[in-house]
Short mmCIF file of C-alpha atoms in Angstrom, two decimals:
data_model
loop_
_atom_site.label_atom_id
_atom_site.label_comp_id
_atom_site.label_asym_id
_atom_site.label_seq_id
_atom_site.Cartn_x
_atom_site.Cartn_y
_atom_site.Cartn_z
CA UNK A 174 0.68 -16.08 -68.35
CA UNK A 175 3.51 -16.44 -71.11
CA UNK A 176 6.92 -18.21 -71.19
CA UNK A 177 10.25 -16.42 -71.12
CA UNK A 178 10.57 -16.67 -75.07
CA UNK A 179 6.75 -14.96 -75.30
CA UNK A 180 5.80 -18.39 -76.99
CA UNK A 181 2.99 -19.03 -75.01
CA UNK A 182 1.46 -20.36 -71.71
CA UNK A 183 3.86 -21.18 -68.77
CA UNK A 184 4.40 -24.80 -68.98
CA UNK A 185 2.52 -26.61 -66.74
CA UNK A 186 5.34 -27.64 -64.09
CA UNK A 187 5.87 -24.21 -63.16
CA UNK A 188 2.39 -23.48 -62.58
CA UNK A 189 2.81 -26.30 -60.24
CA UNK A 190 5.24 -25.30 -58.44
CA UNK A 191 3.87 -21.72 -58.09
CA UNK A 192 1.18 -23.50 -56.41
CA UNK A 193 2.51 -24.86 -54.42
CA UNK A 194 4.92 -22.05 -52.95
CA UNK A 195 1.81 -20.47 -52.90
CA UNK A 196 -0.19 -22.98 -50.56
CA UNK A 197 3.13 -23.28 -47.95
CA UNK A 198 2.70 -19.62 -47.47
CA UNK A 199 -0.66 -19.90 -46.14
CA UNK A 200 -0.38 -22.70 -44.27
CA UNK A 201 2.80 -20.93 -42.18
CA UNK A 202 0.49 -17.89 -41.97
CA UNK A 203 -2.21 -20.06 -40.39
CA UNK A 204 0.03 -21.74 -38.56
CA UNK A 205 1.14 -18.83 -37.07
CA UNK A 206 -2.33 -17.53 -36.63
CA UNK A 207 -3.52 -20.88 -34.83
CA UNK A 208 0.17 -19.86 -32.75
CA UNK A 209 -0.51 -16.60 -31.70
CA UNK A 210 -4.52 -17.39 -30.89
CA UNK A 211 -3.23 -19.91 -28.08
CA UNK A 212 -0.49 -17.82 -26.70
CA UNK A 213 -2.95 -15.70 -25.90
CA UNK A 214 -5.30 -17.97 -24.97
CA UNK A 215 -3.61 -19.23 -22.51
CA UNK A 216 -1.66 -15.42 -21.22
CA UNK A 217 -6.02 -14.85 -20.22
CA UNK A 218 -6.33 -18.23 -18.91
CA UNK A 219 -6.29 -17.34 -15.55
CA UNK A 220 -8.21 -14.36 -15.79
CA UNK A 221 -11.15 -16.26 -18.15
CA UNK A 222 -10.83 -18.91 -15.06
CA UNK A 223 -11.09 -16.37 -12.74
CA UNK A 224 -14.43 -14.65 -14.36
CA UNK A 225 -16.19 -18.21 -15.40
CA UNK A 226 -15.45 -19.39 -11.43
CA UNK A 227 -17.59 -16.22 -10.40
CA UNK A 228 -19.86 -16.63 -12.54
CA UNK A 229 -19.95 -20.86 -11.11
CA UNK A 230 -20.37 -19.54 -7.94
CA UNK A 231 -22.86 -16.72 -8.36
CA UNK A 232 -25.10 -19.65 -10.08
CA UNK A 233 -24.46 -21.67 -7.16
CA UNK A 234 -25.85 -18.89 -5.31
CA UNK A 235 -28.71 -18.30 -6.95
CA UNK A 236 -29.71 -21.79 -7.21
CA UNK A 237 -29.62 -22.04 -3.59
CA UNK A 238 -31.29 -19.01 -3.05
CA UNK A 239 -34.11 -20.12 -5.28
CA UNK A 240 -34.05 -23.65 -2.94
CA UNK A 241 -34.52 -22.04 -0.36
CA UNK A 242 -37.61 -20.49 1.25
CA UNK A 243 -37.89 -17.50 2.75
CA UNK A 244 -38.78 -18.67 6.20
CA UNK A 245 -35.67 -20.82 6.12
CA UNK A 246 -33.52 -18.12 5.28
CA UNK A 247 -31.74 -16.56 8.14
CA UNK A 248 -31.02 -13.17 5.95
CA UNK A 249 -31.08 -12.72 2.14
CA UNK A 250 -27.35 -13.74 2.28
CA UNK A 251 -27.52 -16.78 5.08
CA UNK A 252 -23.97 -17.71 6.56
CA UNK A 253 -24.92 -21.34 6.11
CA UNK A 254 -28.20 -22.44 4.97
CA UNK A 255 -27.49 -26.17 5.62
CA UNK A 256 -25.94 -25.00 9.26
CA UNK A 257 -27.11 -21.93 10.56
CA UNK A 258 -25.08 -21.73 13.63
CA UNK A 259 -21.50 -22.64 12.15
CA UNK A 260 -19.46 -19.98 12.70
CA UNK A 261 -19.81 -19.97 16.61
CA UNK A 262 -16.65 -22.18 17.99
CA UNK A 263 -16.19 -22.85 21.85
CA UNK A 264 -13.01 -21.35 23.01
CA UNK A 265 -12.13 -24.75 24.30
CA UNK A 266 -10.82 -26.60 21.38
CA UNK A 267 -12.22 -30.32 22.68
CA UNK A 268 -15.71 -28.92 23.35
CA UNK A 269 -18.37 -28.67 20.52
CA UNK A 270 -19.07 -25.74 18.76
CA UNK A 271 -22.85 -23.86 19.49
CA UNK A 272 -25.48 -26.01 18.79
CA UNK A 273 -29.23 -24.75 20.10
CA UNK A 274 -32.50 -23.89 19.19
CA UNK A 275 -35.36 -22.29 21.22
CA UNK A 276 -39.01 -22.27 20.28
CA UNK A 277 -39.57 -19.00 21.82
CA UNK A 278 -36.81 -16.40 22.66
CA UNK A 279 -36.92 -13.05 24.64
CA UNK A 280 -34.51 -10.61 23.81
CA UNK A 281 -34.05 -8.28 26.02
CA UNK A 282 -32.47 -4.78 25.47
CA UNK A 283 -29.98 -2.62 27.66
CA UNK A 284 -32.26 0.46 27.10
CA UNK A 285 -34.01 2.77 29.90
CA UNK A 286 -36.88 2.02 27.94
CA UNK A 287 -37.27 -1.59 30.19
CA UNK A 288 -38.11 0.87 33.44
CA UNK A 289 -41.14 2.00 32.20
CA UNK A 290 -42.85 -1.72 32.15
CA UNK A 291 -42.82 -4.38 34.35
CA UNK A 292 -42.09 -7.00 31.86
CA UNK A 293 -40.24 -9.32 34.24
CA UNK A 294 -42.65 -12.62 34.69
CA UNK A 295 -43.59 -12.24 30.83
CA UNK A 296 -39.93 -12.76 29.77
CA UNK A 297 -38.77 -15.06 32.25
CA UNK A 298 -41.91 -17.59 30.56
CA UNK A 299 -39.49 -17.90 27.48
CA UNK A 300 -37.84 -20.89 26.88
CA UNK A 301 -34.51 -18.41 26.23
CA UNK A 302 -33.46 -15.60 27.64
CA UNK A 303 -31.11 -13.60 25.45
CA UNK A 304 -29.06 -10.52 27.02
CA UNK A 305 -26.07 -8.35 26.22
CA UNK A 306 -22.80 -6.87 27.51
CA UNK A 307 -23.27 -6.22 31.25
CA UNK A 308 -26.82 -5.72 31.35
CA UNK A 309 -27.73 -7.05 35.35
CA UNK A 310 -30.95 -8.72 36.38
CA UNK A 311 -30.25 -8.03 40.28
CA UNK A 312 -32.54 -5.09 41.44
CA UNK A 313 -34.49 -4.79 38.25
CA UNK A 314 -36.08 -8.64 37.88
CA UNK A 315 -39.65 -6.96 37.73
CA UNK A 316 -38.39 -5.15 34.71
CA UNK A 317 -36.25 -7.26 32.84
CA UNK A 318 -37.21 -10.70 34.33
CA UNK A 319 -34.65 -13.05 36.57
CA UNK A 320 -33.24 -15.71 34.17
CA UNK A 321 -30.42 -15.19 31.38
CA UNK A 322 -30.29 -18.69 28.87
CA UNK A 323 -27.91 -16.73 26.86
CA UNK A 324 -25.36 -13.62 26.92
CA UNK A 325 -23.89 -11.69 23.98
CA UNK A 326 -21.06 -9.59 24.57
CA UNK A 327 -19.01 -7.20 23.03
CA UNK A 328 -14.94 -6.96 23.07
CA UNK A 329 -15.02 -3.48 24.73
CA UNK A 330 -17.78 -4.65 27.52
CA UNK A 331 -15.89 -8.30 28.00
CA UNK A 332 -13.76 -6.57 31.43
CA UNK A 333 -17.39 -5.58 32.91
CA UNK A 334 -18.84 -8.90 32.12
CA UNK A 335 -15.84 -10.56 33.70
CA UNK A 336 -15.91 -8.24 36.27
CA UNK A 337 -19.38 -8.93 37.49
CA UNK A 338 -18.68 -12.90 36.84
CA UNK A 339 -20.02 -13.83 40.30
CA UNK A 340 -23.65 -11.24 39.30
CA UNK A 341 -24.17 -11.83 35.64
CA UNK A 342 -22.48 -15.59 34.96
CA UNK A 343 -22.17 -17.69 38.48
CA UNK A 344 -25.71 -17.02 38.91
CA UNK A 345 -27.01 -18.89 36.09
CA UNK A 346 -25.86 -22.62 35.69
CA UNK A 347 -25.22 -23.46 32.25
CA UNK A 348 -25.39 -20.12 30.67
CA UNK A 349 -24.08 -19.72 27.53
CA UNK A 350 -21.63 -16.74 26.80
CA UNK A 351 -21.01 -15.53 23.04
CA UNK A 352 -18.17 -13.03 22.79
CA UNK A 353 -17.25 -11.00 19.46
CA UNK A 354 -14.81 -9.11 18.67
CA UNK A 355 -12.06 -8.14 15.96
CA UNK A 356 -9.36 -10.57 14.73
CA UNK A 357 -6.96 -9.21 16.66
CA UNK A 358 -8.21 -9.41 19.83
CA UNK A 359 -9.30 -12.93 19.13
CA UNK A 360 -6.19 -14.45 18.29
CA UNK A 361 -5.74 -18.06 19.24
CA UNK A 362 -1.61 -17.52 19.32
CA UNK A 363 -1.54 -16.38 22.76
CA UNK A 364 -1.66 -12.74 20.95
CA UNK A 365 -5.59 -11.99 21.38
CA UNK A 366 -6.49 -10.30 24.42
CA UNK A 367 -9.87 -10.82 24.71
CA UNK A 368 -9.64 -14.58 23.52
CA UNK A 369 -6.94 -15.58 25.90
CA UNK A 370 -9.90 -13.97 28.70
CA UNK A 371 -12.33 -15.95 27.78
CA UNK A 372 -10.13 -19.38 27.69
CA UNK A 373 -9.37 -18.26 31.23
CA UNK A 374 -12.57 -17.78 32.25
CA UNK A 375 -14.14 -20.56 30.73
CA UNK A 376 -11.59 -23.07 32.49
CA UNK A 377 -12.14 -21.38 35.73
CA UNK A 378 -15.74 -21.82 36.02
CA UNK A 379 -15.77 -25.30 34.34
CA UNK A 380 -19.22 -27.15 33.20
CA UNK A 381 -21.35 -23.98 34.75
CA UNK A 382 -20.88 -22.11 31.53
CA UNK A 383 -19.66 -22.58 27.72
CA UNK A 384 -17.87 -19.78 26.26
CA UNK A 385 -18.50 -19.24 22.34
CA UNK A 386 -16.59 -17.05 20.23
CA UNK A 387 -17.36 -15.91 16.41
CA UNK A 388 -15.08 -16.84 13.69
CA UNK A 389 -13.63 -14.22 11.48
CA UNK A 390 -15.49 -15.68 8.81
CA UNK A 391 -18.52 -14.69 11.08
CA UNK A 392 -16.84 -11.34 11.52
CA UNK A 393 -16.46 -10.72 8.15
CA UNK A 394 -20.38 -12.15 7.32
CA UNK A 395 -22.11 -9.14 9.72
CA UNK A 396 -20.16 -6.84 7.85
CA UNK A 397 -21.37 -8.29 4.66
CA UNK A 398 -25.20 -8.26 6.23
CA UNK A 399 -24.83 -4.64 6.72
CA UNK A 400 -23.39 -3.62 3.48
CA UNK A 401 -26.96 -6.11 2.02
CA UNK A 402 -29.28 -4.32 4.16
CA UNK A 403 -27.95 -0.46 3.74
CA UNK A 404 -25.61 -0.69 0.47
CA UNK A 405 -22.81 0.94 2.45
CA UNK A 406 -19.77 -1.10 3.26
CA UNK A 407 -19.54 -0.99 7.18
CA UNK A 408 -15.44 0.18 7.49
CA UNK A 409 -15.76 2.69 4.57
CA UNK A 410 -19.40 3.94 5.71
CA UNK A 411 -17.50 4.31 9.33
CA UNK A 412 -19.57 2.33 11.29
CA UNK A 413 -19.34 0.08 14.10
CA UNK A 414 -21.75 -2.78 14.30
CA UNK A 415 -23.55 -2.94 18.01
CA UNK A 416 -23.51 -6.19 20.15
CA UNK A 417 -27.21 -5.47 19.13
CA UNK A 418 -26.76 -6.74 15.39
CA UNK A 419 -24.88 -9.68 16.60
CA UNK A 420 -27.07 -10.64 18.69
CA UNK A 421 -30.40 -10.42 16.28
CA UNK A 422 -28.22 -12.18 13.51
CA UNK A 423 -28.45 -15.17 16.30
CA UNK A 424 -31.49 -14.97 17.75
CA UNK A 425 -32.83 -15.50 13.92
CA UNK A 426 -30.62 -18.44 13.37
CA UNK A 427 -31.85 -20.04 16.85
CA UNK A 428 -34.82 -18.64 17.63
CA UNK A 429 -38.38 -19.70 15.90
CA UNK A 430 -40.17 -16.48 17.47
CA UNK A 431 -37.79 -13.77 18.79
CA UNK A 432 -39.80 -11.33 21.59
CA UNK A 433 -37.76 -7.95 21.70
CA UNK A 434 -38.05 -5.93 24.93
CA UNK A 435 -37.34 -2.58 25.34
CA UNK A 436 -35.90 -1.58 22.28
CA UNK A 437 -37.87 1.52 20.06
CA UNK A 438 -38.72 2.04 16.28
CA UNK A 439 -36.13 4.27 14.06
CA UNK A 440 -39.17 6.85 13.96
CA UNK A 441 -39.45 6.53 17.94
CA UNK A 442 -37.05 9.41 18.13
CA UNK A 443 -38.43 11.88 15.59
CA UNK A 444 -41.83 11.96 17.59
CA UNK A 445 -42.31 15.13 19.39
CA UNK A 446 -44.08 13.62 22.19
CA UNK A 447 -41.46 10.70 22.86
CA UNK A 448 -40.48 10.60 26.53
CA UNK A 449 -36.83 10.76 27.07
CA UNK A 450 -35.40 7.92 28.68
CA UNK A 451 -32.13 6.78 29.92
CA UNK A 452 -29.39 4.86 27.13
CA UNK A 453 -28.77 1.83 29.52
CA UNK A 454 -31.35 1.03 32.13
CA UNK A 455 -28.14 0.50 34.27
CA UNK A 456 -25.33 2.47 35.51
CA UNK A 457 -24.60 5.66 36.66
CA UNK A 458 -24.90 7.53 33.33
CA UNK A 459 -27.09 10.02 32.77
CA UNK A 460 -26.67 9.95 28.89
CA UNK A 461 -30.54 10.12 26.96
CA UNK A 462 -31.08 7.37 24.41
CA UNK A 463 -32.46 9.53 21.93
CA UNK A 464 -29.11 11.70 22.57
CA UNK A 465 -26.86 8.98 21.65
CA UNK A 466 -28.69 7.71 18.72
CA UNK A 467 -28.87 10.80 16.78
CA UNK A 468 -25.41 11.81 17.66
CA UNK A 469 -23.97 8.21 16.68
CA UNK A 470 -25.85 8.49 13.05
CA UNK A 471 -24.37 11.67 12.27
CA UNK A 472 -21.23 10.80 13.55
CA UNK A 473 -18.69 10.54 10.07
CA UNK A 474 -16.02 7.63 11.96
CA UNK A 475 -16.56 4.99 14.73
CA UNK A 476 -20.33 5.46 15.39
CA UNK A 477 -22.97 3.02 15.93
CA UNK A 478 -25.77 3.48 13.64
CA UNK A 479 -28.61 2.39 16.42
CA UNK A 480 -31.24 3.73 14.25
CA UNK A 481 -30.25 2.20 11.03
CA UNK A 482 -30.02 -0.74 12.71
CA UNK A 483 -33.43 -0.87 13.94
CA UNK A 484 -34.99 -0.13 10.49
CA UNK A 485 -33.24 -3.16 9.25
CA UNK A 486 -34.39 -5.00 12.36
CA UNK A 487 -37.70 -4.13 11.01
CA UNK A 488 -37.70 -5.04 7.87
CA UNK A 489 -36.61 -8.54 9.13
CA UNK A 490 -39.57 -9.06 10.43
CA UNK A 491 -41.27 -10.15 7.05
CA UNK A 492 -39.05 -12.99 7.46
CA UNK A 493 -39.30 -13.98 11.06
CA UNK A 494 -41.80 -13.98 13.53
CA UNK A 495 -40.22 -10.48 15.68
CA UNK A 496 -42.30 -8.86 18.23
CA UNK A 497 -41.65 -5.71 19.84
CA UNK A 498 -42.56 -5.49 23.39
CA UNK A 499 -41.92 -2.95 26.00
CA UNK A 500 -42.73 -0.59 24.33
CA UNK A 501 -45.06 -2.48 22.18
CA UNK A 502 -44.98 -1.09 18.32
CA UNK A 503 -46.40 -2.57 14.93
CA UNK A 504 -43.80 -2.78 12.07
CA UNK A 505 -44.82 -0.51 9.21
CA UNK A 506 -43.30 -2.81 6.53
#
């Protein structure tokens, strides 16, 4: 570069100073840079947090997965590996929540199926006897056996439980009673309908019986079960899970052999030669089982799907030790 006069270089001290005008514009520019690269840093934080937290708790998940056999795994997604029953809270705040385990467990299903064997004596030898909803004993114990350890019941079949109190409850000292049902109705406000009957109940017939109920968080993890086992999200798939589910989901978490009676294969019904038999062995209703569980499959909102169900039940048998008795059939998986 020349000076003004065209004499020659540009002295020194303005070459300097060039310089250094020069080097404060970059350093603002990074400056800047460095500026701008935090703002937005930290305008993602809580998303990055978000993501990385996922991603922590997927490992988590993984890792205890991998920990964890599959004979101590309740499901592929347990509720609680450590504490396989949490989840199940007495409706009386001062009394524990379920704690139990049986060696050997006989579940016994509402289906017509029960009338064609005589059963009874075999299931009354287990050490737990698991029924649901209403299902009696009184006038079919050579079917379905005379002792009930524990009862499942729905929200919709809780008035015909209660109903029958004196038959199905009063009967059997120290029976345990496990009720499910939607949030709503299980409200501890003095708003749930079904959880205000069971306080009542349970208060009425004192130390004879202890009244579970499942948390929402329990709620919530058979709906998460189903969407595992099927890939369809329960609500959007319109389904309604049967007291059925719930009650296999706990016979696996407290149960170190589970004997199912009465209840048929999901191929039982495509069989040309399957005899038709009645949907509860119970009751006045004259409604076929293989009726109602083809109609409830198709059915697009508010249907049980009994015969998805039961292919799931079968597939849970390479975890747990599941029979199926009355009518006695091998699992194909």
């Amino acid at each position: 570069m020349f000076s003004e006069d065209g004499s020659g270089l540009m002295p020194a001290r303005r070459l300097l100073l060039i310089g250094l005008v020069a080097g404060f514009a970059l350093f603002v520019s990074f400056a800047v840079y460095v500026y701008q690269g935090e703002l937005t840093t930290q305008l993602w934080k809580p998303a990055l947090d978000a993501a990385l937290e996922k991603v922590h708790l997927r490992r988590l998940s993984n890792q205890n997965s991998s920990s964890t056999s599959e004979d101590d795994s309740p499901h592929p997604m347990p509720f609680n590996v450590t504490d396989p029953l949490s989840g199940y809270v007495n409706v009386i705040k001062d009394r524990e929540p379920l704690k139990m385990h049986c060696n050997v467990c006989a579940m016994v299903s509402s289906s017509g199926q029960v009338l064609n064997h005589e059963a009874g004596a075999e299931i009354d030898k287990a050490e737990c006897v698991i029924r649901m909803n209403d299902a009696p004993v009184t006038g079919f114990e050579k079917h379905v056996g005379t002792r009930t350890t524990i009862r499942v019941a729905s929200h919709t079949s809780f008035q015909f439980v209660n109903k029958k109190k004196a038959d199905l409850l009063v009967k059997n000292k120290g029976l345990t009673l496990v009720a499910w049902g939607p949030d709503h109705s299980m409200k501890t406000d003095g708003k749930g309908r079904i959880f205000n009957g069971l306080s009542k109940l349970a208060k009425e017939l004192g130390d004879d019986i202890d009244v579970y109920m499942l948390t929402p968080q329990r709620m919530a993890y058979a709906d998460k079960v189903f969407e595992k086992e099927t890939g369809k999200p329960r609500q959007s798939s319109g389904s309604f899970l049967s007291t059925g589910w719930f009650t296999m989901i706990l016979a696996t978490e407290m149960c170190d052999q589970i004997k199912v009676y009465g209840m048929i294969s999901d191929e039982y019904c495509k069989a040309p030669n399957a005899k038709p038999v009645l949907y509860h062995y119970y009751g006045t209703s004259k409604l076929q089982e293989c009726h109602m569980y083809r109609a409830m499959e198709k059915q697009k909102k508010g249907g049980h799907r009994f015969i998805t169900e039961k292919k799931v039940f079968e597939r849970w048998t390479k975890k747990h030790e599941i029979t199926f008795h009355s009518p006695t059939w091998e699992p194909k998986v």
